[in-house]
Coordinates of C-alpha atoms and ligand atoms in Angstrom, one line a residue:
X1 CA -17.0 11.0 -20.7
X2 CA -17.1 7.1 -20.2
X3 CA -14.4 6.3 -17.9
X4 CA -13.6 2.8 -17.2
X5 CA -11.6 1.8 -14.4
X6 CA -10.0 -1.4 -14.1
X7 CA -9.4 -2.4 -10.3
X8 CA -11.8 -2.3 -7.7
X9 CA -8.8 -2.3 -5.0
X10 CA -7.8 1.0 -2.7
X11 CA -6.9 2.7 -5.7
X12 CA -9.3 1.7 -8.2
X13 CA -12.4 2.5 -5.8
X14 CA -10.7 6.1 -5.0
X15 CA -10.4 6.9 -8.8
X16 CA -14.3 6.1 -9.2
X17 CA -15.1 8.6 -6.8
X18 CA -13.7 11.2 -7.9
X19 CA -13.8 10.4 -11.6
X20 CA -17.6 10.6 -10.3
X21 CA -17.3 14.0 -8.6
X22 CA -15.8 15.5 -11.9
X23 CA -18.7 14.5 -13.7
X24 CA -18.2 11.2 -15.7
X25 CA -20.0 8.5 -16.1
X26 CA -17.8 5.9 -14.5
X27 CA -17.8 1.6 -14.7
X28 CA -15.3 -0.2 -12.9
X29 CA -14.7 -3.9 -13.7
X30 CA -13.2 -6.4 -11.4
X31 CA -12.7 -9.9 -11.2
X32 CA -13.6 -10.8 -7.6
X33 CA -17.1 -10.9 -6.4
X34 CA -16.7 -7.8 -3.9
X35 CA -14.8 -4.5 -4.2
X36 CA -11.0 -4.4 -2.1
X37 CA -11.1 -8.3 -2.1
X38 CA -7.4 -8.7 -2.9
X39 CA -4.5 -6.5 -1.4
X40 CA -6.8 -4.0 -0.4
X41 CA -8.1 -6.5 1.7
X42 CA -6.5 -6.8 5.0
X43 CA -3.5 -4.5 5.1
X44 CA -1.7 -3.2 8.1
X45 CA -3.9 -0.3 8.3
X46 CA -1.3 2.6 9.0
X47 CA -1.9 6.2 7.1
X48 CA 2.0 6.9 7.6
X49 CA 2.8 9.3 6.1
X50 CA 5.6 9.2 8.2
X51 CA 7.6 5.9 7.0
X52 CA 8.4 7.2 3.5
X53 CA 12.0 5.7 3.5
X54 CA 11.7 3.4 0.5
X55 CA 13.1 -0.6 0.7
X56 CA 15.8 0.7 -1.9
X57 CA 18.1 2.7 0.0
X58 CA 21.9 2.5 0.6
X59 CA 21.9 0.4 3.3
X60 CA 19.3 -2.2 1.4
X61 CA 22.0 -4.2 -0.9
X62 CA 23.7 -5.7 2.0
X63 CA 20.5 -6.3 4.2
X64 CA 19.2 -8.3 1.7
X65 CA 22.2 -10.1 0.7
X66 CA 22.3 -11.1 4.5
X67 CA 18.3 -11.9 4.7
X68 CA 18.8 -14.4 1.3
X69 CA 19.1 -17.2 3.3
X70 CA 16.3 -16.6 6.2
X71 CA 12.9 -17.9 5.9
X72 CA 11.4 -14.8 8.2
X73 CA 13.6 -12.5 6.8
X74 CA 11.6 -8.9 6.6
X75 CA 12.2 -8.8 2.7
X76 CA 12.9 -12.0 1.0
X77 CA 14.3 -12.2 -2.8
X78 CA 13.4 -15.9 -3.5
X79 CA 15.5 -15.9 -6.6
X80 CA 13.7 -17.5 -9.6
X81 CA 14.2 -18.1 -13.5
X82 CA 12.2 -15.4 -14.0
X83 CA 13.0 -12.4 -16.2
X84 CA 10.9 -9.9 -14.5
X85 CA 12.0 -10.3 -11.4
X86 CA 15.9 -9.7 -12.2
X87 CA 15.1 -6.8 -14.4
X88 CA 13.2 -5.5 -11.1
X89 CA 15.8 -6.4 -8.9
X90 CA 18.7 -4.4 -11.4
X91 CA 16.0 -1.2 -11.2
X92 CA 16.1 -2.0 -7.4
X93 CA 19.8 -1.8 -7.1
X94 CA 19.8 1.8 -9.2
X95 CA 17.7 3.6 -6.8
X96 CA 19.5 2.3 -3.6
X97 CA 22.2 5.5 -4.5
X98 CA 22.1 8.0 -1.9
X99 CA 20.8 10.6 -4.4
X100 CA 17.9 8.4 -6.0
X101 CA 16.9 7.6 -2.3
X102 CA 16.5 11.3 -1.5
X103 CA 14.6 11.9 -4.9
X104 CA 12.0 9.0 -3.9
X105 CA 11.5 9.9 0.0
X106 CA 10.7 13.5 -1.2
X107 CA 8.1 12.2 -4.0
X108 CA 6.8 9.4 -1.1
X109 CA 5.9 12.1 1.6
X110 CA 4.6 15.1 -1.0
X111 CA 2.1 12.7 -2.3
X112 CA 1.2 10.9 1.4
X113 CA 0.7 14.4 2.8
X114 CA -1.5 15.4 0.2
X115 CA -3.4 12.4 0.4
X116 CA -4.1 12.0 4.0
X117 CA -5.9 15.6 3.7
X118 CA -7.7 14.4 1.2
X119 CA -8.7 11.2 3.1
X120 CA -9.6 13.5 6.2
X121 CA -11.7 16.0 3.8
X122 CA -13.9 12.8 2.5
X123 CA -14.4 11.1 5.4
X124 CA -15.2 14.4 7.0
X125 CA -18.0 14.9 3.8
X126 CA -19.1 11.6 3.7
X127 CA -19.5 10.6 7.4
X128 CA -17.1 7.7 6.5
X129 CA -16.7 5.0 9.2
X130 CA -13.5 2.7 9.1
X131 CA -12.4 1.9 13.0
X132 CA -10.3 5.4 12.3
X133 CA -7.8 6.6 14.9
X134 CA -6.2 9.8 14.8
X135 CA -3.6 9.2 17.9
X136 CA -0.7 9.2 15.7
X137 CA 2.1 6.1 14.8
X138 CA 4.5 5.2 17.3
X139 CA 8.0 3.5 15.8
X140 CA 9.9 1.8 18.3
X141 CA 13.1 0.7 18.8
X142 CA 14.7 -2.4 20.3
X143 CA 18.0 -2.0 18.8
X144 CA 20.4 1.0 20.6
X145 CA 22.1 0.8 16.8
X146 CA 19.1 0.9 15.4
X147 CA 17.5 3.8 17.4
X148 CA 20.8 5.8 17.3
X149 CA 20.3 5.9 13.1
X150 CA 16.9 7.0 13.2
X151 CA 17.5 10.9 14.2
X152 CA 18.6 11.3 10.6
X153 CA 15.5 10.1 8.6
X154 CA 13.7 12.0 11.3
X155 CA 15.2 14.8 11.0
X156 CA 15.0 14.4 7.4
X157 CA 10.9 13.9 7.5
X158 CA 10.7 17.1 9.2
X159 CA 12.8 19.3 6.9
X160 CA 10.0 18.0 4.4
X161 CA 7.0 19.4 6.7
X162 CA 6.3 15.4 8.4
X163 CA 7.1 16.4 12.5
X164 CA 8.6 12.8 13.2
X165 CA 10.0 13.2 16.4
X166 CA 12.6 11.5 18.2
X167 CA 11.2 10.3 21.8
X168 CA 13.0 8.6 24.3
X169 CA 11.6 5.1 25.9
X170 CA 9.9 6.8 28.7
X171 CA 8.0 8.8 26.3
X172 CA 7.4 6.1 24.0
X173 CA 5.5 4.3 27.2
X174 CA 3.8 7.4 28.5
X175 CA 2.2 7.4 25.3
X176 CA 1.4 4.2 24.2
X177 CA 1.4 2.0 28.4
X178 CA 0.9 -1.2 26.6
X179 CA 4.8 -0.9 25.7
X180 CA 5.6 -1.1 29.5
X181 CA 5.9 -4.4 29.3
X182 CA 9.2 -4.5 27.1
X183 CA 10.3 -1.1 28.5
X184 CA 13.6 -2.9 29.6
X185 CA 14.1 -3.5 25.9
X186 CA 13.2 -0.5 24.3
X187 CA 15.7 1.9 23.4
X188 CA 13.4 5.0 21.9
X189 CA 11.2 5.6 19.5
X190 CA 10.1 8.1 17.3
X191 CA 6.4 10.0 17.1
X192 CA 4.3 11.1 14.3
X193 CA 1.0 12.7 15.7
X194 CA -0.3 13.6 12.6
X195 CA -0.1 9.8 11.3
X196 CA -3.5 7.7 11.4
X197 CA -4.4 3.9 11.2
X198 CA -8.0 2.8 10.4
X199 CA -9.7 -0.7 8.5
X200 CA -8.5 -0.1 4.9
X201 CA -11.1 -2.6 3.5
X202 CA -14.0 -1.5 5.2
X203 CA -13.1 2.3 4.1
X204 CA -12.9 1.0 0.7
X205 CA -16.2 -1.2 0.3
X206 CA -17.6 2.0 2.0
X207 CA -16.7 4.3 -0.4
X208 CA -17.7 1.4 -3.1
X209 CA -20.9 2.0 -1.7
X210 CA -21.4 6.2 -1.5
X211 CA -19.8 5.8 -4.9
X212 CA -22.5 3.1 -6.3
X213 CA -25.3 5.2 -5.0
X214 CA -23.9 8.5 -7.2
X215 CA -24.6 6.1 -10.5
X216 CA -20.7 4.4 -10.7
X217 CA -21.6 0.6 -12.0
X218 CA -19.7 -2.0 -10.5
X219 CA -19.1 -4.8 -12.6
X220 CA -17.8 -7.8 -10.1
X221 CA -17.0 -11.1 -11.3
X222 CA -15.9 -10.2 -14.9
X223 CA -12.3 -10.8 -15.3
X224 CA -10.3 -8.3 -17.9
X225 CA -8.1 -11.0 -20.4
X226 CA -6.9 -8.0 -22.7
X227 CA -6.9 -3.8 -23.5
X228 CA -7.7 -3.7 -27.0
X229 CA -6.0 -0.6 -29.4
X230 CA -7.1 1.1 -32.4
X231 CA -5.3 3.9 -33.6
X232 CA -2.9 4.7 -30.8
X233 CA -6.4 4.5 -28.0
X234 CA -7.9 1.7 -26.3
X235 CA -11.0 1.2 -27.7
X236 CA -12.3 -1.8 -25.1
X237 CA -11.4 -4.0 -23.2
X238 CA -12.3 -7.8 -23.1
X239 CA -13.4 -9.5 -20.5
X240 CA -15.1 -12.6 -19.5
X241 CA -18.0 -12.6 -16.7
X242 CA -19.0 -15.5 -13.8
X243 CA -20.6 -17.0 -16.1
X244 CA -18.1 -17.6 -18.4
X245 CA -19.4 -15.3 -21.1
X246 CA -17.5 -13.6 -23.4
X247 CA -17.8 -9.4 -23.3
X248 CA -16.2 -6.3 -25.0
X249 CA -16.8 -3.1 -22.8
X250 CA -15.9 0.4 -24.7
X251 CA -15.3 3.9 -23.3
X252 CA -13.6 7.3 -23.5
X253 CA -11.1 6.8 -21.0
X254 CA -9.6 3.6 -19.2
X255 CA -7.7 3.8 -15.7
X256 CA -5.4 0.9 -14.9
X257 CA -5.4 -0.2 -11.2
X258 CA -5.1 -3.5 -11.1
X259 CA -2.2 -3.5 -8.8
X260 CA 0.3 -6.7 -8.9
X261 CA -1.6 -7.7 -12.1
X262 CA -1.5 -4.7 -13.8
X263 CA 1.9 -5.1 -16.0
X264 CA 0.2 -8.6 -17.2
X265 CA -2.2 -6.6 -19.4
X266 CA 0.2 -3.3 -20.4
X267 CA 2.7 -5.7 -21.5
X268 CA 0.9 -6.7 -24.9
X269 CA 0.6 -3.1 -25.3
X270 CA 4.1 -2.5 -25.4
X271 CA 3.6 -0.8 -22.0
X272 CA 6.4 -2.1 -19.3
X273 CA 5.1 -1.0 -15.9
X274 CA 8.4 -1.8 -13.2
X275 CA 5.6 -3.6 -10.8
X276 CA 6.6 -7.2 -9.0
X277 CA 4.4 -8.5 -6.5
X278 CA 5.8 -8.0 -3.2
X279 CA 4.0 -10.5 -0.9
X280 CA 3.1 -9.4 2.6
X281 CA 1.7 -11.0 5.4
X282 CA -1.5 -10.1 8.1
X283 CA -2.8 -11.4 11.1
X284 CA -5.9 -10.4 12.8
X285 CA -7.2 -11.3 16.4
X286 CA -10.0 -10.1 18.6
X287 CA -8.6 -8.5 21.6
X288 CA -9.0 -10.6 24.5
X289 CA -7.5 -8.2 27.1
X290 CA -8.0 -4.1 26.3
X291 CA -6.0 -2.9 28.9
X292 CA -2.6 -4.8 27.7
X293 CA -4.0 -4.2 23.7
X294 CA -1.8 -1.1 22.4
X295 CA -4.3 2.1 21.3
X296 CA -1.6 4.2 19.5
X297 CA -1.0 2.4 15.6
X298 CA 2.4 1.0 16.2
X299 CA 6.0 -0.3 14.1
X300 CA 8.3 -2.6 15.4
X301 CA 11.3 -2.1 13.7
X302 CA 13.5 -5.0 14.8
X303 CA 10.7 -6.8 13.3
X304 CA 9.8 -4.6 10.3
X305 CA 5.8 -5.3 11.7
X306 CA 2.5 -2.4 12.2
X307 CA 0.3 -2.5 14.4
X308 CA -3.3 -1.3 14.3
X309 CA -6.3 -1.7 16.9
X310 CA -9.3 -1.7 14.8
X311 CA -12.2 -0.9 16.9
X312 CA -16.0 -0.9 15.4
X313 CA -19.1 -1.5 17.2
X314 CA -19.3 -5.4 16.5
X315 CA -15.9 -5.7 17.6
X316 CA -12.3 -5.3 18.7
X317 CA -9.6 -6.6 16.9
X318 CA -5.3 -6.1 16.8
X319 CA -4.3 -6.3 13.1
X320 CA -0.1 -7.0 12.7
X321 CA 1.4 -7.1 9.2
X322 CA 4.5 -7.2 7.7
X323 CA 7.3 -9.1 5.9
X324 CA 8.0 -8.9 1.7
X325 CA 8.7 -11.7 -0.4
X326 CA 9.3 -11.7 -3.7
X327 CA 8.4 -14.5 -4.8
X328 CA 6.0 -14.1 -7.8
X329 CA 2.9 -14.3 -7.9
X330 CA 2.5 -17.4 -5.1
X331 CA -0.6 -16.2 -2.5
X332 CA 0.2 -19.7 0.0
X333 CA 0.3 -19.1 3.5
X334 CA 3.7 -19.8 5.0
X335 CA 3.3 -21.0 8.5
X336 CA 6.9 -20.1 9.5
X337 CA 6.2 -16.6 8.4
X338 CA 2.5 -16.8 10.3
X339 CA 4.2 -18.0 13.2
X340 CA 6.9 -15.7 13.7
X341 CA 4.1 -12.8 13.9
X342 CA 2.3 -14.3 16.0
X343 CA 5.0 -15.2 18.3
X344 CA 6.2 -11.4 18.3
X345 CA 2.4 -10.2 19.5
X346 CA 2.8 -12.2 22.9
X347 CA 6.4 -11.0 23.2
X348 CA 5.6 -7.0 23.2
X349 CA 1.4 -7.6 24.2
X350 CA 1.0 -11.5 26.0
X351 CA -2.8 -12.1 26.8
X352 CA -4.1 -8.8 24.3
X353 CA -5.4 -10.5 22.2
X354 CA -6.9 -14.0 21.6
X355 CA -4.1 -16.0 19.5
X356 CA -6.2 -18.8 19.2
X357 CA -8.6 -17.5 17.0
X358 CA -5.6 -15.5 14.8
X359 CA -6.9 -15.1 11.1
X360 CA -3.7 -15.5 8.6
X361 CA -3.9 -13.6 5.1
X362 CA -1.0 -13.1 2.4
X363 CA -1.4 -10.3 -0.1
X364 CA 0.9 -9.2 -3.1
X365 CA 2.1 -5.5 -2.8
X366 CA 2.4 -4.0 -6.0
X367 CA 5.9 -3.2 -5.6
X368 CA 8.3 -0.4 -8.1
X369 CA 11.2 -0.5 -7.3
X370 CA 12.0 3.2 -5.9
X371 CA 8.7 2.4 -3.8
X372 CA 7.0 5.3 -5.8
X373 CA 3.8 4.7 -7.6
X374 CA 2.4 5.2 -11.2
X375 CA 0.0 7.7 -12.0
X376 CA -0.4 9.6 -14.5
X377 CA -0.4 9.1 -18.6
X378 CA 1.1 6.2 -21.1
X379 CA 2.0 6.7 -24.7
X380 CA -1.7 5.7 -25.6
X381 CA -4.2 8.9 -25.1
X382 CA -6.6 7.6 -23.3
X383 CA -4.8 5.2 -20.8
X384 CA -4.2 6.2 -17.5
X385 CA -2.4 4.7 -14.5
X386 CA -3.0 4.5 -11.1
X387 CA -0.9 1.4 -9.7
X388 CA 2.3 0.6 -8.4
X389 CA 1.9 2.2 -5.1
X390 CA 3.3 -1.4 -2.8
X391 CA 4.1 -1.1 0.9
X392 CA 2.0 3.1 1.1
X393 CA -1.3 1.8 -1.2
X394 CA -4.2 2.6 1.7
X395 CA -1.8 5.7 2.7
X396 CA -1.3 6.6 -1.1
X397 CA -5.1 5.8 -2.0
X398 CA -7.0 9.5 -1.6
X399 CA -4.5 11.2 -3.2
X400 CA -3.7 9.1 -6.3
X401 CA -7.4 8.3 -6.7
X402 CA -8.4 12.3 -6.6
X403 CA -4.9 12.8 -9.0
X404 CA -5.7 10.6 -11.7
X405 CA -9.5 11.9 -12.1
X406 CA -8.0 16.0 -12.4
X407 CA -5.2 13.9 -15.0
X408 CA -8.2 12.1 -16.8
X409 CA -10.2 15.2 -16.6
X410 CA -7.3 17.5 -18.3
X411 CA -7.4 19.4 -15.1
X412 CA -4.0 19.8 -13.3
X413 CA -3.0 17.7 -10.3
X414 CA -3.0 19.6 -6.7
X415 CA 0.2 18.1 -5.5
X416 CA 3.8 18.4 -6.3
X417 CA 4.8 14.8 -8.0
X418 CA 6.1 13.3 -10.8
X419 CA 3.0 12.0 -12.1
X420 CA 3.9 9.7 -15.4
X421 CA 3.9 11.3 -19.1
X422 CA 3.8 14.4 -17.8
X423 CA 6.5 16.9 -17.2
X424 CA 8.4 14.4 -15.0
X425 CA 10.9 14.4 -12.3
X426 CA 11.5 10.8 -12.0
X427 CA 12.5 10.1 -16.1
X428 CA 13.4 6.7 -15.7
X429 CA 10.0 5.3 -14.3
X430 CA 8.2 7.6 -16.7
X431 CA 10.2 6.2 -19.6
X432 CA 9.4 2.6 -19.0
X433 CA 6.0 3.8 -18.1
X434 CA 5.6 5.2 -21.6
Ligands
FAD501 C1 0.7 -7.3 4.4 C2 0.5 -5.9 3.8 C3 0.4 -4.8 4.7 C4 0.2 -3.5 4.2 N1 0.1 -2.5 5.1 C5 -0.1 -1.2 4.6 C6 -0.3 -0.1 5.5 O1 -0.2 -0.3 6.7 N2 -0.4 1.1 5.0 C7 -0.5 1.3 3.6 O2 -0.6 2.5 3.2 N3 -0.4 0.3 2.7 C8 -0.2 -1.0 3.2 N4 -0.2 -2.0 2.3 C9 -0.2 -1.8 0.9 C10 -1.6 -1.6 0.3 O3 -2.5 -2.6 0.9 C11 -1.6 -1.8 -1.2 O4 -0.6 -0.9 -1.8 C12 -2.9 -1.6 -1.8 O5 -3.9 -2.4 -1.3 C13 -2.9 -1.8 -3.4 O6 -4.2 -1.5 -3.9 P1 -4.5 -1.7 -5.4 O7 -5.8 -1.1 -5.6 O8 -3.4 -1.2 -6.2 O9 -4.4 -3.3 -5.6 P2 -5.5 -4.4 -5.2 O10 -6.2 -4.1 -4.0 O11 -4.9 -5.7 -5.4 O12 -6.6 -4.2 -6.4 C14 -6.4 -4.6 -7.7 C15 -7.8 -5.2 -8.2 O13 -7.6 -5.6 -9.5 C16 -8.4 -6.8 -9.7 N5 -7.8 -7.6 -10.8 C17 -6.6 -8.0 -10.9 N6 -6.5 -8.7 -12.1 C18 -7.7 -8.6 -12.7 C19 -8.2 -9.1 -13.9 N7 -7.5 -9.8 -14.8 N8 -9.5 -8.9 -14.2 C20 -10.3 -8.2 -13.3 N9 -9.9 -7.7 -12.2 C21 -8.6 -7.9 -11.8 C22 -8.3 -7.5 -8.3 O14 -9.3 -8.4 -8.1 C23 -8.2 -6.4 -7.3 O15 -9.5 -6.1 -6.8 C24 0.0 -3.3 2.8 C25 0.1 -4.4 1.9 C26 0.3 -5.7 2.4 C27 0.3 -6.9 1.5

């Protein structure tokens, strides 16, 4: 079969493998000149598995009614006159019941702890190198309040087989020392040993590359203006290369992973994918000092920031991210935001890492609303998704990637998950989906 995937981000790349492995002849198109050059760029880095609690939950209404007004508020709504982003907000408000919350935590960790065996099984084949560490993610707590409320989605994580475990401050610093310098702030934390952090960008133009050499063709620099239909199938889609020059590229089977951009070109279809850009911020510095740079992957909660140290041969580097605004599809750099982040690294880590040479990035997260990601079938046979998957995409990636090929393959999926179009749990996605 000639599959065609559409995306060459996290989840894109991971469905060319192992549309690869099953035996198809796969082409993925993409507008940028290099694979994972958009969100899958320079995430935060964390496999956590761990921080399944979506942004829609019961206590989310009132957060963000409080954060409207603040510029480094962790999730901004920048309210605009645009439709898609108050449909996506009502869909938001839906699945902040304490019910729907429970339904999308328990789809969030099934398919992140199927997916981070399935990342450790290929980089374990293929000998992949991404600054990997396996010593777990560390969530601490400066907030008493705060710390006090997180036994229950801890407790909660481990009745569905994630061992997050409460620790108290002492712990926290035993295990991570670079936290004793804000020890007199820290109230607890909790621990997820299995969790892992590594360079999500270099994994994926790694995998671009294994995946290359098997025979998948990488077409960069063409950008995809429209999915073409004939008789309830695409039959190609059109695109238009660096050059400028018009193309139509056919095949058996198409796999939509465009992330953030993705609705743009199911809309015309009469396909509504529930995906708004969800902009999030990075900064990356070498490490100037190792002994005060943190090892452990960490999350500041007060902050809503990650941490990861992202260690290679040529280099040492701290990578923080965080913050959402929704705010359409703007990419600009806002230096409040870039400042606050920065300002928070000397706080918890001063002299780790070299500030002056801080790298700023913005990235949209393809954001549902109940956090949980789209993969599966739409009501054309042979167009598949695999996109949605905002704040857990580089978590998400192995799994959804390895998912979509069985779906595209007619094989069934290995994990329990309400894949779109197919018998689902989650109706509502899968009805807008279809
Ligand atoms: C600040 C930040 C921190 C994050 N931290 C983490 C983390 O710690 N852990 C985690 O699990 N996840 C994290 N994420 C989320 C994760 O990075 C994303 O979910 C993931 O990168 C999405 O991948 P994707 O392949 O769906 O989209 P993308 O990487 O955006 O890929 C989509 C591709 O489609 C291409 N494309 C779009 N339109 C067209 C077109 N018209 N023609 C041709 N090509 C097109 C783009 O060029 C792009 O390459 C973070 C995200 C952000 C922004």
């Amino acid at each position: 079969m000639r599959a065609i995937v559409l995306g060459s981000g996290l989840l894109g790349i991971t469905s060319a493998h192992y549309l690869q492995q099953l035996g198809h002849e796969v082409t993925v198109i993409d507008r940028q000149p290099t694979p994972a050059a958009e969100t899958s760029f320079a995430n935060g880095g964390q496999i956590s598995v761990s921080h399944a609690e979506p942004w829609a939950n019961p206590s989310a209404p009132l957060k963000v009614l409080q954060w409207l007004a603040r510029e480094d508020a962790p999730l901004l709504f920048r309210i605009r006159a645009d439709l898609r982003q108050w449909l996506w907000g009502l869909q938001f408000l839906r699945e902040c019941t304490p019910a729907r919350t429970r339904h999308n935590i328990e789809q969030i960790v099934s398919l992140g702890t199927y997916s981070r065996e399935t990342l450790q099984q290929l980089r374990a084949e293929l000998g992949l190198e991404y600054a990997q560490r396996t010593q777990g993610i560390l969530h601490f707590y400066t907030s008493q309040k705060e710390f006090d409320g997180a036994e229950a989605p801890a407790r909660q994580m481990r009745e569905l087989g994630c061992d997050r475990r409460v620790i108290s401050a002492d712990e926290a610093v035993s295990m991570e020392p670079a936290l004793a310098h804000i020890r007199p702030q820290l109230a607890g934390a909790t621990f997820t040993a299995e969790d892992e952090s590594g360079d999500a960008n270099q994994f994926a133009r790694a995998l671009a590359r294994r995946a290359a050499e098997a025979g998948v063709q990488f077409r960069m620099g063409h950008t995809i203006t429209a999915l073409r239909e004939a008789g309830g199938r695409i039959d190609h889609v059109e695109v238009t290369d660096a050059e400028g020059r018009f193309q139509r590229i056919q095949g058996d089977a198409f796999v939509l992973a465009m992330g953030s951009f993705s609705p743009l070109l199911a809309a015309p279809l009469g396909i509504r994918l529930p995906i708004y850009p969800a902009k999030g911020y990075s900064v990356t510095m070498p490490v100037l000092d190792a002994a005060r740079a943190h090892q452990v992957s960490l999350t500041d909660d007060e902050f809503k920031l990650v941490f990861s140290r992202l260690t290679t041969p040529e280099g040492d580097r701290l990578r923080i991210a965080g913050t959402a605004e929704l705010n359409g599809y703007d990419r600009n750099l806002n230096r409040v935001r870039c400042e606050a982040i920065v300002r928070r690294v000397e706080q918890l880590f001063p002299g780790a890492g070299d500030t002056s040479q801080a790298q700023f990035w913005a990235g949209l997260r393809p954001a549902t609303p109940s956090n949980v990601p789209l993969i599966g079938r739409t009501k054309l046979g042979n167009l598949f998704l695999n996109t949605g998957h905002g704040t857990l995409g580089w978590t998400h990636a192995c799994g959804s990637g390895k998912s979509i090929a069985r779906i595209v393959s007619g094989l069934s999926p290995e994990v329990d998950f309400a894949f779109t179009g197919m018998q689902s749990a989650l109706p509502r996605i899968a009805a807008a989906a279809a």
